[in-house]
PDB file of C-alpha atoms in Angstrom:
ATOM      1  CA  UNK A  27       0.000   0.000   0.000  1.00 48.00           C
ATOM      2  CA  UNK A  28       1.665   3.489  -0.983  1.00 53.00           C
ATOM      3  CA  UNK A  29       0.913   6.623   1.495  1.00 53.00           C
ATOM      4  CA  UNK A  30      -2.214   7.845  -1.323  1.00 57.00           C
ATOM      5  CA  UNK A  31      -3.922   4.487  -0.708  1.00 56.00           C
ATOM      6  CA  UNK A  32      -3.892   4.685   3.064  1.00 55.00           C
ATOM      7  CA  UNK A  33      -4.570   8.216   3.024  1.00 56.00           C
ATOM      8  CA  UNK A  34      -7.866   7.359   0.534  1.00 52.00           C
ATOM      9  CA  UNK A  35      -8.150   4.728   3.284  1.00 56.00           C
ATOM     10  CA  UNK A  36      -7.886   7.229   6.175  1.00 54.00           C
ATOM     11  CA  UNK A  37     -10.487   9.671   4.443  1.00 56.00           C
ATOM     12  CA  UNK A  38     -12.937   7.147   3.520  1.00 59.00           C
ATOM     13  CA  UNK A  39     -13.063   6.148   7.257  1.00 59.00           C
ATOM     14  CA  UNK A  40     -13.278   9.841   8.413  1.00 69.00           C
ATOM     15  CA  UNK A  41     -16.387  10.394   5.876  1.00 66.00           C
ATOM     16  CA  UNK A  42     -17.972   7.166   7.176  1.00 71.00           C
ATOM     17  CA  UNK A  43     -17.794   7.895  10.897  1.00 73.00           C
ATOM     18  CA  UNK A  44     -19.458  11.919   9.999  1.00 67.00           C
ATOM     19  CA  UNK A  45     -22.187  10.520   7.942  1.00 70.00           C
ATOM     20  CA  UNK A  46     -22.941   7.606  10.679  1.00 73.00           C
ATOM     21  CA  UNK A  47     -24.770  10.321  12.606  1.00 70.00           C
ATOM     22  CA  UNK A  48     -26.258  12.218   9.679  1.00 69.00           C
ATOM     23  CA  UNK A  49     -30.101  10.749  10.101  1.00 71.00           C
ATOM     24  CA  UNK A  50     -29.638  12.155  13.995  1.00 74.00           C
ATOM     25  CA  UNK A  51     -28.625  15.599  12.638  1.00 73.00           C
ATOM     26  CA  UNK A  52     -32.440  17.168  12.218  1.00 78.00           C
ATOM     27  CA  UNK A  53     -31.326  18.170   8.860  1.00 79.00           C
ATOM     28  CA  UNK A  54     -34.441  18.283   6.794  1.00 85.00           C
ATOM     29  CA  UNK A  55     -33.539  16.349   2.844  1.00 85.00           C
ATOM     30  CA  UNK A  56     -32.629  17.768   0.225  1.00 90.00           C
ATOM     31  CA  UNK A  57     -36.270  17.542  -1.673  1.00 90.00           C
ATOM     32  CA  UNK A  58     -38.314  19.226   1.425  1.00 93.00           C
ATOM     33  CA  UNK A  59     -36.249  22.113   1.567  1.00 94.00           C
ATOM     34  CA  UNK A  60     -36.442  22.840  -1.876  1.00 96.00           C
ATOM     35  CA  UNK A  61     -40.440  22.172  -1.257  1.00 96.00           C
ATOM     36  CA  UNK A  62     -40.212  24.660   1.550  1.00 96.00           C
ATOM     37  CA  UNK A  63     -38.815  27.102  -1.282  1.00 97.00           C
ATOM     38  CA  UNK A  64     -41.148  26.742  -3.945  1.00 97.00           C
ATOM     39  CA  UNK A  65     -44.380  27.405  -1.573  1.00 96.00           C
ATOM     40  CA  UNK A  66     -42.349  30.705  -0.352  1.00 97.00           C
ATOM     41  CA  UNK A  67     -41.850  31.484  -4.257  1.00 97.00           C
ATOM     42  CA  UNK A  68     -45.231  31.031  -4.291  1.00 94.00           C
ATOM     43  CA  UNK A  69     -46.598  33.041  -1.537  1.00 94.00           C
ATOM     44  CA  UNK A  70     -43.945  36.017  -2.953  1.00 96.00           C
ATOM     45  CA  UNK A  71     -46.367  35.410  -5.919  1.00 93.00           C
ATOM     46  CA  UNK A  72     -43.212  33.896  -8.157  1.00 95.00           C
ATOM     47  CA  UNK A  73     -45.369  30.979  -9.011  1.00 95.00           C
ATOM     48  CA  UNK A  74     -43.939  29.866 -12.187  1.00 94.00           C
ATOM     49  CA  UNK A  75     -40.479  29.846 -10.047  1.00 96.00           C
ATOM     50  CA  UNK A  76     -42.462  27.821  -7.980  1.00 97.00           C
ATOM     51  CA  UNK A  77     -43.828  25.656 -10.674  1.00 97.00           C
ATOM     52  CA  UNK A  78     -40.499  24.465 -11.865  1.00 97.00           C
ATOM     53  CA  UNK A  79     -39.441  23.354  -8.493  1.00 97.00           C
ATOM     54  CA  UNK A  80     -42.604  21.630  -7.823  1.00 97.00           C
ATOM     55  CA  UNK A  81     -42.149  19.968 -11.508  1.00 96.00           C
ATOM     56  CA  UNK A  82     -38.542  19.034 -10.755  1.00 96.00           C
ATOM     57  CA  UNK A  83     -39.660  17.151  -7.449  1.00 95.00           C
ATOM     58  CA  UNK A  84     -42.775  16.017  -8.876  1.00 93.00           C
ATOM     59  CA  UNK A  85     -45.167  17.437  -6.600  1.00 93.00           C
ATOM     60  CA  UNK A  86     -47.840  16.794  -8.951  1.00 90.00           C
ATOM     61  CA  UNK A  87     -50.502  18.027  -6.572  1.00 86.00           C
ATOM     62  CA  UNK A  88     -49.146  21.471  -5.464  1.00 92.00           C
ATOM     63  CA  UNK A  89     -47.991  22.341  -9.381  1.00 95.00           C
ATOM     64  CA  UNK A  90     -51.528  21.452 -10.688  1.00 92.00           C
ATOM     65  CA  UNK A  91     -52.440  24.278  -7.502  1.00 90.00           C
ATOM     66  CA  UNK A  92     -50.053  26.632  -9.312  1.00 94.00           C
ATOM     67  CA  UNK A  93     -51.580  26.278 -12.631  1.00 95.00           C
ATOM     68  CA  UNK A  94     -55.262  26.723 -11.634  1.00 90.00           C
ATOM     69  CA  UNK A  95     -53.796  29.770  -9.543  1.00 88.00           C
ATOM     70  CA  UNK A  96     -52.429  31.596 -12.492  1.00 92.00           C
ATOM     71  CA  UNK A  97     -55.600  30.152 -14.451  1.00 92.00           C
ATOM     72  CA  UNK A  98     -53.535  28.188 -16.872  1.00 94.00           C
ATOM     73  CA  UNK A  99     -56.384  25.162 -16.567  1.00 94.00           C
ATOM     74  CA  UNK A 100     -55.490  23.377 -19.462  1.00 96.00           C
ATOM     75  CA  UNK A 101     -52.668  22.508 -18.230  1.00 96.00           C
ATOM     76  CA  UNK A 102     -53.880  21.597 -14.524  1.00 96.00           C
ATOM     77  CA  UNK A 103     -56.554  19.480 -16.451  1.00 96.00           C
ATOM     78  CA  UNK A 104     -53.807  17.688 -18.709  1.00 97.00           C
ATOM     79  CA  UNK A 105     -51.399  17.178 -15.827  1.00 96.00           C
ATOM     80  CA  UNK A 106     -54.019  15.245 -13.851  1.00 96.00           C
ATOM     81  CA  UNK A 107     -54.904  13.194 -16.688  1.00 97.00           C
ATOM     82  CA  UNK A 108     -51.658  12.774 -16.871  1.00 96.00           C
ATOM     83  CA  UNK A 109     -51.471  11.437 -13.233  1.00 94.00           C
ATOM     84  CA  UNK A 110     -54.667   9.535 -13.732  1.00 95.00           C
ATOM     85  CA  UNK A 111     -53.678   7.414 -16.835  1.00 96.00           C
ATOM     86  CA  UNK A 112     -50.160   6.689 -15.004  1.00 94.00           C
ATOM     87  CA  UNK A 113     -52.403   5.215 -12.103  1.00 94.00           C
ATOM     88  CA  UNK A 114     -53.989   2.774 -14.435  1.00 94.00           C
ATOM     89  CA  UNK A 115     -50.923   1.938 -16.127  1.00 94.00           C
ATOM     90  CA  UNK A 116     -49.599   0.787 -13.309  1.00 92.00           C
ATOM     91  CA  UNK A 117     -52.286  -1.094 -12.443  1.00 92.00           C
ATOM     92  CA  UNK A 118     -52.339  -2.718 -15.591  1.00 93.00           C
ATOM     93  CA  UNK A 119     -48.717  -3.575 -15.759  1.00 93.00           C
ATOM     94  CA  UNK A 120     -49.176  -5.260 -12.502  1.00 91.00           C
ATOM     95  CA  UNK A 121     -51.657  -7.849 -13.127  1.00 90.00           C
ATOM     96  CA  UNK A 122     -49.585 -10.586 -13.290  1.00 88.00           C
ATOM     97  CA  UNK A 123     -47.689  -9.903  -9.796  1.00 90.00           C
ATOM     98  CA  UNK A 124     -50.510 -10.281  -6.981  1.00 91.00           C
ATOM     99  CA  UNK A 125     -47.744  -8.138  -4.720  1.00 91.00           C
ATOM    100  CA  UNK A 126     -47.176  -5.644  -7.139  1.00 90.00           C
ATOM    101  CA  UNK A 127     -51.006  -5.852  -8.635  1.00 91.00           C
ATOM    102  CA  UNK A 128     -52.003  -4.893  -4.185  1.00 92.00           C
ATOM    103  CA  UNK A 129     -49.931  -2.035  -3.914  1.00 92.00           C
ATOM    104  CA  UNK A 130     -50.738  -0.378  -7.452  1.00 91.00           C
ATOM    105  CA  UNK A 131     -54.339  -1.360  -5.988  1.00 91.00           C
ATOM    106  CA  UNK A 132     -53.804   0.773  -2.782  1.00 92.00           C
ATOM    107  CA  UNK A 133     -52.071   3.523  -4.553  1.00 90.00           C
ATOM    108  CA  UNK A 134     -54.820   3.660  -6.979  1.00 93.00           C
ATOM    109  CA  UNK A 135     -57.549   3.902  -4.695  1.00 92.00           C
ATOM    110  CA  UNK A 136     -55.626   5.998  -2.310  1.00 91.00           C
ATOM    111  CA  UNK A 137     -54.762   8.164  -4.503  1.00 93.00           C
ATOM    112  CA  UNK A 138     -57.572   8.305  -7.437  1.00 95.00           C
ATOM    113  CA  UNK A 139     -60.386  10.158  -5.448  1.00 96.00           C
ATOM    114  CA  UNK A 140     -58.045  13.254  -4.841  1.00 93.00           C
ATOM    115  CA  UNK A 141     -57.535  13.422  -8.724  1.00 94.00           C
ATOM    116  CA  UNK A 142     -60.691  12.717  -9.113  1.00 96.00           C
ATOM    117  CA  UNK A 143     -61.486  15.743  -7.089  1.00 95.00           C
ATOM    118  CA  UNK A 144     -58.662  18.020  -8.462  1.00 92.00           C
ATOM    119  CA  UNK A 145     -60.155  17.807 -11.702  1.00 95.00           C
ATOM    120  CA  UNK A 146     -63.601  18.204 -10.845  1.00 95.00           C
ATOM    121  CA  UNK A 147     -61.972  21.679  -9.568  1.00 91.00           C
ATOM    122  CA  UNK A 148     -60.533  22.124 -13.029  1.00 92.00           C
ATOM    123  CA  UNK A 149     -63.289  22.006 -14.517  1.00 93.00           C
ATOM    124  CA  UNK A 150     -66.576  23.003 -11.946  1.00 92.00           C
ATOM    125  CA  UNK A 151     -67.811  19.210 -12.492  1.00 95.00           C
ATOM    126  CA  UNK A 152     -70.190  17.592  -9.751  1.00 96.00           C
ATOM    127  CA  UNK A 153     -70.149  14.358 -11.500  1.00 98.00           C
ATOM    128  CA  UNK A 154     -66.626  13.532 -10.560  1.00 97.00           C
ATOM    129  CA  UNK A 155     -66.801  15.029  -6.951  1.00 98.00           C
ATOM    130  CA  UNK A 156     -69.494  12.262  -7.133  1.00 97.00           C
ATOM    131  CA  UNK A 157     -67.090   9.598  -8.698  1.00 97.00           C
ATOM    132  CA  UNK A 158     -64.376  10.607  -6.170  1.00 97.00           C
ATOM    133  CA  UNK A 159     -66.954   9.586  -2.985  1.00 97.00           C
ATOM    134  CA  UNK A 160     -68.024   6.488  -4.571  1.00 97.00           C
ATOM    135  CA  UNK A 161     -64.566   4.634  -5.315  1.00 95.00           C
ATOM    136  CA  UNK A 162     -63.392   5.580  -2.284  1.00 95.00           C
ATOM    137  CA  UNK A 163     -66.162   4.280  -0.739  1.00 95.00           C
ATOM    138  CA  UNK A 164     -67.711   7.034   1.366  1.00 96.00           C
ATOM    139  CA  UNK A 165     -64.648   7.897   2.857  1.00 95.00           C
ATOM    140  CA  UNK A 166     -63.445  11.038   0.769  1.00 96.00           C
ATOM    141  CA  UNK A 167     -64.305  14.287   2.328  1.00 96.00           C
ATOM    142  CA  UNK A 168     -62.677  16.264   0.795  1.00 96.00           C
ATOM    143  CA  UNK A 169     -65.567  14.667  -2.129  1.00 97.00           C
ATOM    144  CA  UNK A 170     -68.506  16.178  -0.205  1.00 97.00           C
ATOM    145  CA  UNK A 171     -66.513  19.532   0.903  1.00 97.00           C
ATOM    146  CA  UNK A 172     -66.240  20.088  -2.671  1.00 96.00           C
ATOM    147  CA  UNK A 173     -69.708  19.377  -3.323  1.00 97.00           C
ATOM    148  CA  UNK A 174     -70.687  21.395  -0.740  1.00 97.00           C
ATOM    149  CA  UNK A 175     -68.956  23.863  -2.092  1.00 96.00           C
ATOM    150  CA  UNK A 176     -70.729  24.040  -5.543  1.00 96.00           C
ATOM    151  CA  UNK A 177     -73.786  23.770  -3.577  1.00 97.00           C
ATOM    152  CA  UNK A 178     -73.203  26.805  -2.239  1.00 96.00           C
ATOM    153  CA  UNK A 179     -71.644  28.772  -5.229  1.00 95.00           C
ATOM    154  CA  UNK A 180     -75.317  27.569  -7.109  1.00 95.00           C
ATOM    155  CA  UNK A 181     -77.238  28.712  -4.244  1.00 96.00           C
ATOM    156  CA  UNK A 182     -78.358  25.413  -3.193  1.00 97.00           C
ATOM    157  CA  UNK A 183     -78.662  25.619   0.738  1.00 97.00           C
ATOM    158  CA  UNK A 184     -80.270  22.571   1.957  1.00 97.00           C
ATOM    159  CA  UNK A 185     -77.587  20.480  -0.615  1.00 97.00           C
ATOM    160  CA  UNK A 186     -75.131  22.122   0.598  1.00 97.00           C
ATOM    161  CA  UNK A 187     -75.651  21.501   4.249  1.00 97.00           C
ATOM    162  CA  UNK A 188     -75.811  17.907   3.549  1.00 97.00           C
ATOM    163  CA  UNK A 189     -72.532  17.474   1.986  1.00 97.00           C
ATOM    164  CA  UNK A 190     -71.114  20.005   4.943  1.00 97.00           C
ATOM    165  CA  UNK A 191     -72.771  17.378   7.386  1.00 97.00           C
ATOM    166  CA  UNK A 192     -70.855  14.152   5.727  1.00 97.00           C
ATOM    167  CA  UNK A 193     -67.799  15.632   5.578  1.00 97.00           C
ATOM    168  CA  UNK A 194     -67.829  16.835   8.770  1.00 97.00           C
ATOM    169  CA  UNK A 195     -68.747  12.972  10.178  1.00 97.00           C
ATOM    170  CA  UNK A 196     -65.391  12.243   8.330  1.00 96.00           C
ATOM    171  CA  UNK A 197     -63.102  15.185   9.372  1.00 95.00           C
ATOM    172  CA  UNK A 198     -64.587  17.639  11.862  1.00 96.00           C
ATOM    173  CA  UNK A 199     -61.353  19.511  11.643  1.00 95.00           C
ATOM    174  CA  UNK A 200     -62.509  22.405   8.868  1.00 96.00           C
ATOM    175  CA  UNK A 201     -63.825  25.600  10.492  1.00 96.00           C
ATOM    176  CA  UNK A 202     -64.563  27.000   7.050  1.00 95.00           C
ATOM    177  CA  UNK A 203     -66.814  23.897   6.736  1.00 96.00           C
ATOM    178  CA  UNK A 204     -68.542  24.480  10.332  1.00 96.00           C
ATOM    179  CA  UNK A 205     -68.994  28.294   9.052  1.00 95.00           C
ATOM    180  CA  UNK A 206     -70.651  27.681   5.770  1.00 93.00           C
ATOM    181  CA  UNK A 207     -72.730  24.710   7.348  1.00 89.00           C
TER     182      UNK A 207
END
């Protein structure tokens, strides 16, 4: 061994024994700082800055926010397609791996509602705030907050209380939703 080997040797060990506490540092990673950045982009109103962060880490749900802030919904509406058809895709691919077929099956229904629901924002559509509640069988508030919601924009008060009253069974935890019920 010549003196660069050991002193490659003696390095190596040094770098080991500082990254053996790195997980008990409190150091947040890499990806949720650069989250934390793109909401403050946002909030400064630099929301295409933002975007491209959000794009980078794909944070599908907060960039399909950005684009329906700036009212770019074309592109909100084709991202979440986007998302959507991925979901079934991977469902599909799985089908001949029970393992793999069960957890594209829990990501899919974990998952599909909120899509569901996203879009429905998109594009002011009850029917899939109504397709969001039923595949994820009754469990979706955020389903009937939105449909409470466009209860309430059409004027519809007695509609509106009723989806305000399921999702509150769910998730009593929306003051806006207590107010408007």
């Amino acid at each position: 061994a010549t003196l660069d080997d050991e002193t490659c040797e003696t390095r190596h060990a040094a770098a080991t024994e500082r990254n053996a506490m790195i997980f008990a540092s409190g150091l947040p990673p890499r990806w949720e700082l650069k989250k934390e950045l793109a909401v403050c982009f946002g909030r400064l109103g630099l929301v295409n800055s933002a975007m491209e962060i959000f794009r980078e880490l794909e944070y599908w749900d907060e960039l399909i926010d950005c684009h329906r802030l700036v009212g770019n919904l074309g592109a909100a509406e084709s991202i979440v397609r986007e998302q959507l058809d991925f979901i079934e895709s991977a469902v599909a691919k799985a089908e001949g791996d029970e393992r793999a077929l069960s957890k594209a099956s829990s990501v899919r229904s974990a998952r599909r509602p909120r899509l569901l629901c996203v879009l429905g924002d998109v594009l002011r559509d009850g029917d899939l705030y109504e397709q969001a509640w039923e595949e994820s069988g009754s469990r979706c508030g955020r389903a009937k907050r939105s449909l409470g919601r466009l209860a309430l924009d059409r004027k519809q008060w007695a509609i509106a209380v009723t989806h305000y009253r399921a999702a509150l069974e769910l998730n009593p935890l929306y003051p806006d939703v207590w107010f408007s019920c």
